[in-house]
CSV table of C-alpha atoms in Angstrom, one decimal:
chain,number,residue,atom,x,y,z
U,789,MET,CA,118.9,62.7,68.1
U,790,ASP,CA,120.9,59.7,69.4
U,791,GLU,CA,124.7,59.2,69.0
U,792,LYS,CA,124.2,57.7,65.6
U,793,GLY,CA,122.1,60.5,64.4
U,794,GLY,CA,118.8,58.7,64.7
U,795,ALA,CA,115.7,60.0,66.5
U,796,VAL,CA,115.4,59.4,70.3
U,797,PRO,CA,112.5,57.1,71.0
U,798,ALA,CA,109.5,58.7,72.8
U,799,VAL,CA,109.8,56.2,75.7
U,800,SER,CA,113.4,57.3,76.3
U,801,THR,CA,112.3,61.0,76.3
U,802,ARG,CA,109.6,60.3,78.9
U,803,ARG,CA,112.1,58.4,81.1
U,804,LEU,CA,114.6,61.3,80.8
U,805,THR,CA,111.9,63.8,81.8
U,806,ARG,CA,110.9,61.7,84.9
U,807,SER,CA,114.5,61.3,85.9
U,808,LEU,CA,115.1,65.1,85.7
U,809,ALA,CA,111.9,65.7,87.8
U,810,ALA,CA,113.0,63.2,90.4
U,811,LEU,CA,116.5,64.8,90.6
U,812,THR,CA,114.8,68.2,91.0
U,813,LEU,CA,112.6,67.0,93.9
U,814,LEU,CA,115.6,65.3,95.5
U,815,GLY,CA,117.5,68.5,95.3
U,816,LEU,CA,114.7,70.5,96.9
U,817,SER,CA,114.2,68.0,99.7
U,818,GLY,CA,117.9,67.9,100.3
U,819,GLY,CA,117.8,71.6,100.8
U,820,ALA,CA,115.0,71.2,103.3
U,821,VAL,CA,116.9,68.4,105.2
U,822,HIS,CA,120.0,70.6,105.5
U,823,ALA,CA,118.1,73.7,106.8
U,824,GLN,CA,119.4,74.5,110.3
U,825,SER,CA,116.9,74.4,113.1
U,826,SER,CA,117.0,74.3,116.9
U,827,VAL,CA,114.6,74.0,119.8
U,828,THR,CA,115.5,75.3,123.3
U,829,LEU,CA,113.9,74.5,126.6
U,830,TYR,CA,114.3,77.3,129.1
U,831,GLY,CA,112.8,78.5,132.4
U,832,SER,CA,113.2,80.3,135.7
U,833,LEU,CA,112.7,79.1,139.3
U,834,ASP,CA,112.4,81.7,142.0
U,835,GLY,CA,112.2,80.6,145.6
U,836,GLY,CA,111.8,83.7,147.8
U,837,LEU,CA,110.2,85.0,151.0
U,838,ARG,CA,108.6,88.4,151.5
U,839,ASN,CA,107.6,90.1,154.8
U,840,LEU,CA,105.2,93.0,154.4
U,841,VAL,CA,104.5,95.2,157.4
U,842,ASN,CA,100.9,96.4,157.4
U,843,GLY,CA,100.3,93.6,154.9
U,844,THR,CA,97.0,92.5,156.7
U,845,LYS,CA,93.9,94.4,157.5
U,846,ALA,CA,94.7,94.0,161.2
U,847,GLY,CA,98.0,95.8,160.7
U,848,GLY,CA,100.3,92.8,161.2
U,849,ALA,CA,103.2,91.6,159.1
U,850,ALA,CA,102.5,89.1,156.4
U,851,LEU,CA,105.2,86.6,155.6
U,852,SER,CA,104.7,84.7,152.3
U,853,MET,CA,106.2,83.0,149.4
U,854,ALA,CA,105.0,84.7,146.2
U,855,SER,CA,103.0,82.3,144.0
U,856,ASN,CA,104.9,83.4,140.9
U,857,GLY,CA,108.2,84.5,142.3
U,858,VAL,CA,109.3,87.5,144.2
U,859,TYR,CA,112.3,88.6,142.1
U,860,ASN,CA,111.6,86.8,138.9
U,861,SER,CA,108.5,85.2,137.4
U,862,ASN,CA,108.4,81.4,137.5
U,863,ARG,CA,108.1,80.1,134.0
U,864,TRP,CA,109.1,77.4,131.5
U,865,GLY,CA,109.0,77.4,127.8
U,866,PHE,CA,110.1,76.2,124.4
U,867,GLU,CA,111.7,78.5,121.8
U,868,GLY,CA,112.4,77.2,118.3
U,869,LYS,CA,114.1,78.7,115.2
U,870,GLU,CA,114.6,77.3,111.7
U,871,ASP,CA,117.0,78.9,109.3
U,872,ILE,CA,115.4,78.8,105.8
U,873,GLY,CA,118.3,80.5,104.0
U,874,GLY,CA,119.1,83.9,102.6
U,875,GLY,CA,119.1,85.4,106.1
U,876,TYR,CA,115.5,84.4,106.7
U,877,TYR,CA,114.1,82.2,109.5
U,878,VAL,CA,110.9,80.9,111.1
U,879,ARG,CA,110.5,80.9,114.9
U,880,PHE,CA,108.0,80.0,117.6
U,881,ASN,CA,107.8,80.6,121.4
U,882,LEU,CA,105.5,78.8,123.9
U,883,GLU,CA,105.8,79.9,127.6
U,884,ALA,CA,103.8,78.9,130.7
U,885,GLY,CA,103.9,80.0,134.3
U,886,TYR,CA,103.8,77.9,137.4
U,887,VAL,CA,103.6,78.1,141.2
U,888,LEU,CA,106.9,77.0,142.7
U,889,SER,CA,105.5,76.3,146.2
U,890,THR,CA,102.8,73.9,145.0
U,891,GLY,CA,103.8,72.9,141.5
U,892,ALA,CA,100.4,74.1,140.1
U,893,ASN,CA,100.0,75.9,136.8
U,894,ASN,CA,99.9,79.6,137.3
U,895,ASN,CA,96.7,80.3,135.3
U,896,THR,CA,93.1,80.9,136.2
U,897,ASN,CA,91.6,80.7,132.7
U,898,ASN,CA,92.8,77.2,131.6
U,899,GLN,CA,95.5,78.8,129.5
U,900,ILE,CA,98.6,76.5,129.5
U,901,PHE,CA,100.8,78.9,127.6
U,902,GLN,CA,99.3,82.1,129.1
U,903,ARG,CA,102.6,83.9,129.1
U,904,THR,CA,103.6,83.6,125.5
U,905,SER,CA,102.2,81.7,122.5
U,906,THR,CA,103.7,82.9,119.2
U,907,VAL,CA,104.8,81.9,115.7
U,908,GLY,CA,106.6,84.2,113.3
U,909,PHE,CA,109.3,84.8,110.8
U,910,GLY,CA,112.2,87.2,110.3
U,911,GLY,CA,115.0,88.4,108.0
U,912,PRO,CA,116.9,91.5,107.0
U,913,PHE,CA,113.6,93.5,107.1
U,914,GLY,CA,113.1,92.7,110.8
U,915,ARG,CA,110.9,90.2,112.7
U,916,ILE,CA,107.1,89.6,112.9
U,917,ASP,CA,105.5,87.5,115.7
U,918,MET,CA,101.8,86.5,115.9
U,919,GLY,CA,99.9,85.3,118.9
U,920,ARG,CA,99.8,86.1,122.6
U,921,GLN,CA,102.9,88.1,123.6
U,922,PHE,CA,104.2,91.1,125.6
U,923,THR,CA,102.8,94.5,124.7
U,924,LEU,CA,104.8,97.0,122.6
U,925,GLN,CA,105.0,99.1,125.8
U,926,HIS,CA,106.8,96.3,127.6
U,927,TYR,CA,109.5,96.1,124.9
U,928,LEU,CA,109.7,99.9,124.7
U,929,ILE,CA,110.4,100.6,128.3
U,930,LYS,CA,112.8,97.7,128.9
U,931,ASP,CA,115.7,100.1,127.9
U,932,PHE,CA,114.9,102.4,130.8
U,933,GLU,CA,113.1,100.2,133.4
U,934,PRO,CA,115.5,100.3,136.5
U,935,PHE,CA,114.8,96.7,137.7
U,936,ASP,CA,114.4,95.2,134.2
U,937,PHE,CA,111.0,93.8,135.1
U,938,HIS,CA,112.1,92.2,138.3
U,939,TYR,CA,110.0,92.6,141.5
U,940,LEU,CA,106.9,93.0,139.3
U,941,SER,CA,104.5,92.7,142.3
U,942,ILE,CA,106.2,95.7,143.9
U,943,THR,CA,107.1,98.1,141.1
U,944,GLU,CA,104.7,99.7,138.6
U,945,SER,CA,106.3,98.1,135.5
U,946,THR,CA,103.3,95.8,134.7
U,947,ALA,CA,100.8,98.7,135.0
U,948,VAL,CA,102.9,100.8,132.6
U,949,SER,CA,103.2,97.9,130.2
U,950,GLY,CA,99.3,97.8,130.0
U,951,GLY,CA,97.3,95.1,128.3
U,952,ASP,CA,96.5,91.8,130.1
U,953,THR,CA,99.3,91.6,132.7
U,954,GLY,CA,101.6,93.3,130.3
U,955,ARG,CA,100.5,91.2,127.3
U,956,ASP,CA,98.3,91.3,124.2
U,957,SER,CA,96.3,88.4,122.8
U,958,ASN,CA,95.8,88.1,119.0
U,959,GLY,CA,98.9,90.4,118.6
U,960,ILE,CA,100.8,90.9,115.4
U,961,ASN,CA,104.1,92.5,116.5
U,962,TYR,CA,106.9,93.9,114.2
U,963,ARG,CA,110.4,94.8,115.3
U,964,GLY,CA,113.1,96.1,113.0
U,965,ILE,CA,116.7,96.9,114.0
U,966,PHE,CA,118.5,99.3,111.7
U,967,GLY,CA,121.8,100.4,113.2
U,968,PRO,CA,121.1,102.0,116.6
U,969,TRP,CA,117.4,102.4,115.8
U,970,VAL,CA,114.7,99.9,116.7
U,971,ILE,CA,111.3,100.4,115.0
U,972,ARG,CA,108.3,98.8,116.6
U,973,GLY,CA,104.7,98.3,115.6
U,974,THR,CA,101.7,96.2,116.9
U,975,TYR,CA,98.2,95.5,115.7
U,976,ALA,CA,95.8,93.2,117.6
U,977,PRO,CA,92.4,92.6,116.1
U,978,GLY,CA,89.5,92.6,118.5
U,979,GLY,CA,87.7,89.6,117.0
U,980,VAL,CA,84.3,91.2,117.6
U,981,ALA,CA,81.7,90.4,114.9
U,982,GLY,CA,80.5,93.4,113.0
U,983,SER,CA,83.3,95.8,114.2
U,984,VAL,CA,86.9,96.0,113.1
U,985,ALA,CA,87.8,98.5,115.9
U,986,ASN,CA,86.0,97.0,118.9
U,987,GLY,CA,88.6,95.3,121.1
U,988,SER,CA,91.5,96.1,118.9
U,989,THR,CA,95.0,97.5,119.8
U,990,LEU,CA,97.2,99.6,117.6
U,991,ALA,CA,100.7,100.8,118.8
U,992,GLY,CA,103.9,102.2,117.4
U,993,GLY,CA,107.2,103.1,118.9
U,994,VAL,CA,110.9,103.7,118.4
U,995,ASN,CA,114.1,103.0,120.5
U,996,TYR,CA,117.5,104.6,120.0
U,997,ARG,CA,120.4,102.6,121.5
U,998,GLY,CA,123.7,104.5,121.6
U,999,GLU,CA,126.8,103.6,123.5
U,1000,THR,CA,126.1,106.0,126.4
U,1001,ILE,CA,122.5,107.1,125.7
U,1002,LYS,CA,119.3,105.0,125.2
U,1003,LEU,CA,116.0,106.7,124.3
U,1004,GLY,CA,112.5,105.5,123.6
U,1005,ALA,CA,109.0,106.8,122.8
U,1006,GLY,CA,105.7,105.2,121.8
U,1007,TYR,CA,102.0,105.4,121.5
U,1008,THR,CA,99.3,102.8,122.1
U,1009,HIS,CA,95.6,103.0,121.3
U,1010,ARG,CA,93.1,100.5,122.6
U,1011,SER,CA,89.4,100.2,121.8
U,1012,ASN,CA,88.1,98.4,124.9
U,1013,PRO,CA,84.7,96.7,124.7
U,1014,LEU,CA,82.1,98.3,126.9
U,1015,SER,CA,80.9,94.8,127.9
U,1016,ALA,CA,81.1,91.2,126.7
U,1017,THR,CA,77.8,91.6,124.8
U,1018,SER,CA,77.9,95.2,123.8
U,1019,SER,CA,79.0,96.5,120.4
U,1020,GLN,CA,80.1,99.8,121.9
U,1021,TYR,CA,83.7,100.4,123.0
U,1022,PHE,CA,85.6,103.1,124.8
U,1023,SER,CA,89.1,104.5,123.9
U,1024,ASN,CA,92.3,104.2,125.8
U,1025,ASP,CA,95.4,106.2,124.7
U,1026,GLN,CA,98.8,105.8,126.2
U,1027,TYR,CA,101.9,108.0,125.6
U,1028,THR,CA,105.3,106.9,126.9
U,1029,ALA,CA,108.9,108.2,126.7
U,1030,GLY,CA,112.1,107.7,128.6
U,1031,GLY,CA,115.8,107.1,128.5
U,1032,THR,CA,119.0,105.9,130.1
U,1033,VAL,CA,122.5,107.4,130.4
U,1034,THR,CA,125.4,105.1,131.0
U,1035,VAL,CA,128.6,106.3,132.7
U,1036,GLY,CA,131.0,103.4,133.3
U,1037,PRO,CA,129.3,100.8,135.6
U,1038,VAL,CA,126.4,103.1,136.4
U,1039,ASP,CA,123.1,103.4,134.5
U,1040,VAL,CA,120.8,106.4,135.3
U,1041,MET,CA,117.3,106.1,133.9
U,1042,SER,CA,113.9,107.6,134.0
U,1043,GLY,CA,110.5,107.3,132.2
U,1044,TYR,CA,107.1,108.9,131.9
U,1045,SER,CA,103.8,107.5,130.8
U,1046,LEU,CA,100.3,109.1,130.5
U,1047,ASP,CA,97.3,106.8,130.1
U,1048,LEU,CA,94.0,108.4,129.2
U,1049,GLN,CA,90.9,106.2,129.3
U,1050,ASP,CA,87.2,106.8,128.9
U,1051,VAL,CA,85.2,105.8,132.0
U,1052,PRO,CA,83.1,102.8,130.9
U,1053,ALA,CA,80.1,103.8,133.0
U,1054,SER,CA,79.5,107.0,131.1
U,1055,VAL,CA,82.0,107.1,128.2
U,1056,HIS,CA,82.0,110.9,128.6
U,1057,SER,CA,84.3,111.0,131.6
U,1058,MET,CA,88.0,110.3,131.6
U,1059,THR,CA,90.4,108.3,133.8
U,1060,ARG,CA,93.9,109.8,133.9
U,1061,ASN,CA,96.8,107.6,135.0
U,1062,GLN,CA,100.2,109.3,135.1
U,1063,TYR,CA,103.3,107.2,135.7
U,1064,LEU,CA,106.7,108.6,136.6
U,1065,TRP,CA,109.8,106.6,137.5
U,1066,GLY,CA,113.5,106.9,137.8
U,1067,GLY,CA,116.4,104.8,139.1
U,1068,VAL,CA,120.1,104.1,139.3
U,1069,ARG,CA,121.7,100.7,138.6
U,1070,TYR,CA,125.3,100.2,139.7
U,1071,GLN,CA,127.3,97.2,138.5
U,1072,VAL,CA,129.7,97.0,141.5
U,1073,THR,CA,131.5,93.9,140.1
U,1074,SER,CA,130.8,91.4,137.5
U,1075,PHE,CA,128.8,89.3,140.0
U,1076,PHE,CA,127.3,92.0,142.3
U,1077,ASN,CA,124.9,94.9,141.5
U,1078,VAL,CA,122.8,97.4,143.4
U,1079,THR,CA,119.6,99.1,142.0
U,1080,ALA,CA,117.6,101.9,143.6
U,1081,ALA,CA,114.3,103.2,142.0
U,1082,TYR,CA,111.3,105.3,142.7
U,1083,TYR,CA,107.9,104.9,141.0
U,1084,ASP,CA,105.0,107.3,141.2
U,1085,ASN,CA,101.4,106.7,140.0
U,1086,LYS,CA,98.8,109.5,140.1
U,1087,ASN,CA,95.2,108.7,139.2
U,1088,LYS,CA,92.2,110.9,138.7
U,1089,THR,CA,88.8,109.5,138.0
U,1090,ASN,CA,85.6,111.5,138.1
U,1091,GLY,CA,87.3,114.2,140.2
U,1092,LEU,CA,88.6,111.7,142.7
U,1093,ASP,CA,92.4,111.4,143.2
U,1094,GLY,CA,94.5,108.5,144.1
U,1095,ARG,CA,98.3,108.1,144.4
U,1096,LYS,CA,100.8,105.3,144.9
U,1097,ASP,CA,104.5,106.0,145.6
U,1098,VAL,CA,107.0,103.1,145.7
U,1099,ALA,CA,110.7,103.4,146.8
U,1100,ILE,CA,112.8,100.2,146.4
U,1101,LEU,CA,116.4,99.2,146.9
U,1102,GLY,CA,117.6,95.8,145.7
U,1103,VAL,CA,120.9,93.9,145.5
U,1104,VAL,CA,121.8,90.8,143.5
U,1105,TYR,CA,124.8,88.5,144.0
U,1106,LEU,CA,125.6,85.9,141.3
U,1107,LEU,CA,126.6,82.5,142.7
U,1108,SER,CA,127.1,81.2,139.2
U,1109,LYS,CA,126.2,82.0,135.6
U,1110,ARG,CA,122.7,80.8,136.2
U,1111,THR,CA,122.0,81.2,139.9
U,1112,GLU,CA,121.7,84.4,141.9
U,1113,LEU,CA,120.8,85.5,145.4
U,1114,TYR,CA,118.7,88.6,145.8
U,1115,ALA,CA,117.3,90.9,148.5
U,1116,ASP,CA,115.3,94.1,148.6
U,1117,VAL,CA,113.7,96.6,151.0
U,1118,ASP,CA,110.8,98.7,149.8
U,1119,TYR,CA,108.3,101.3,151.0
U,1120,THR,CA,104.9,102.0,149.5
U,1121,HIS,CA,102.6,104.9,150.3
U,1122,PHE,CA,99.0,105.1,149.2
U,1123,THR,CA,96.9,108.3,149.4
U,1124,GLY,CA,93.4,109.4,148.3
U,1125,VAL,CA,91.1,106.8,146.9
U,1126,TYR,CA,93.9,104.3,146.5
U,1127,VAL,CA,93.9,103.7,150.3
U,1128,THR,CA,90.6,101.9,150.0
U,1129,ASN,CA,91.1,100.4,146.6
U,1130,ALA,CA,91.0,96.7,147.4
U,1131,THR,CA,92.6,95.7,144.0
U,1132,LEU,CA,95.7,97.9,144.5
U,1133,ASN,CA,95.8,97.8,148.3
U,1134,ALA,CA,94.3,94.7,149.8
U,1135,SER,CA,95.3,95.5,153.4
U,1136,GLY,CA,93.8,99.0,153.3
U,1137,HIS,CA,96.8,100.7,155.1
U,1138,GLU,CA,98.4,103.9,153.8
U,1139,LYS,CA,102.0,102.9,154.5
U,1140,GLN,CA,103.6,99.5,154.0
U,1141,THR,CA,107.2,98.4,154.3
U,1142,GLY,CA,108.5,95.2,152.7
U,1143,ILE,CA,111.6,93.0,152.8
U,1144,SER,CA,112.3,90.2,150.3
U,1145,PHE,CA,115.1,87.7,149.9
U,1146,GLY,CA,115.6,84.5,148.0
U,1147,ILE,CA,117.3,82.6,145.2
U,1148,ASN,CA,116.6,82.5,141.5
U,1149,HIS,CA,117.9,80.0,139.0
U,1150,TRP,CA,117.3,80.0,135.3
U,1151,PHE,CA,118.1,77.4,132.6
């Protein structure tokens, strides 16, 4: 009815309906326009030298600049986040590595963002990221890794992390923080036609973060393809646990990881990799810290033993909030079949002593 009590014409009704629909759409688009979003460019530049005694087959010292950084990995990336309301958000992360000394991309498989390539969402329930990313093991041991994943070419952190240089492709990673507890889970499909398990990864873990004590434990199962063309696969199980105790400026930490893998050649034998590590981190002042650590890896394959022991002492001095000077001295001892393992020990010498120093800047 109109103001005079008459019927409202049908044309006016349609116009009113269209106007309400337009206002509704305008309101929805206005909410999207006002959603908070941000994109951050970040990176790290590490310029360091390393001298390794017995670093060549002839027994001489090898002085080099690491292709991907001595103390920290050279990388650049984008990280974006959009707040979609109600405590929920959408995020992405693209990260690539590069060689500081030449400016070349640090990849051998034509992967631009070979370090990280993820998109995900989060909220009160936690966060889910999908794509190429660090393994669950990497995130798990961060709370009790003495050097916090620095000096990766020297320590055993990458080996303990597992995966492809500490990463999973096709990964679906969940992290939920509930008070002092962090719940973790990962599933990575193998992408092999005709088999759900072949090439897949399944992992779960938990971290506890108290004021003075941090603890963590996790399990990872991988179904590794026997070959690129085979439908068969062999299992790989890894069990990890560790913790940190903080007393004032001092952190004391240790960890243990056991990796059991079927030998691909027979699938009836077993490779046993045991990792044990411990360390002390002392924050002397707000701009100077000292870290000492020991890493031990024992391997047994088909009755043959190999062992690698690494002792390392490192210091870091902050020149500013984003620039630091670093130096380390380390000693590595190979025994058993590890002495002649060209992948682990290119020089073939049992004992090696290294000294590194340089500058690292991040933005």
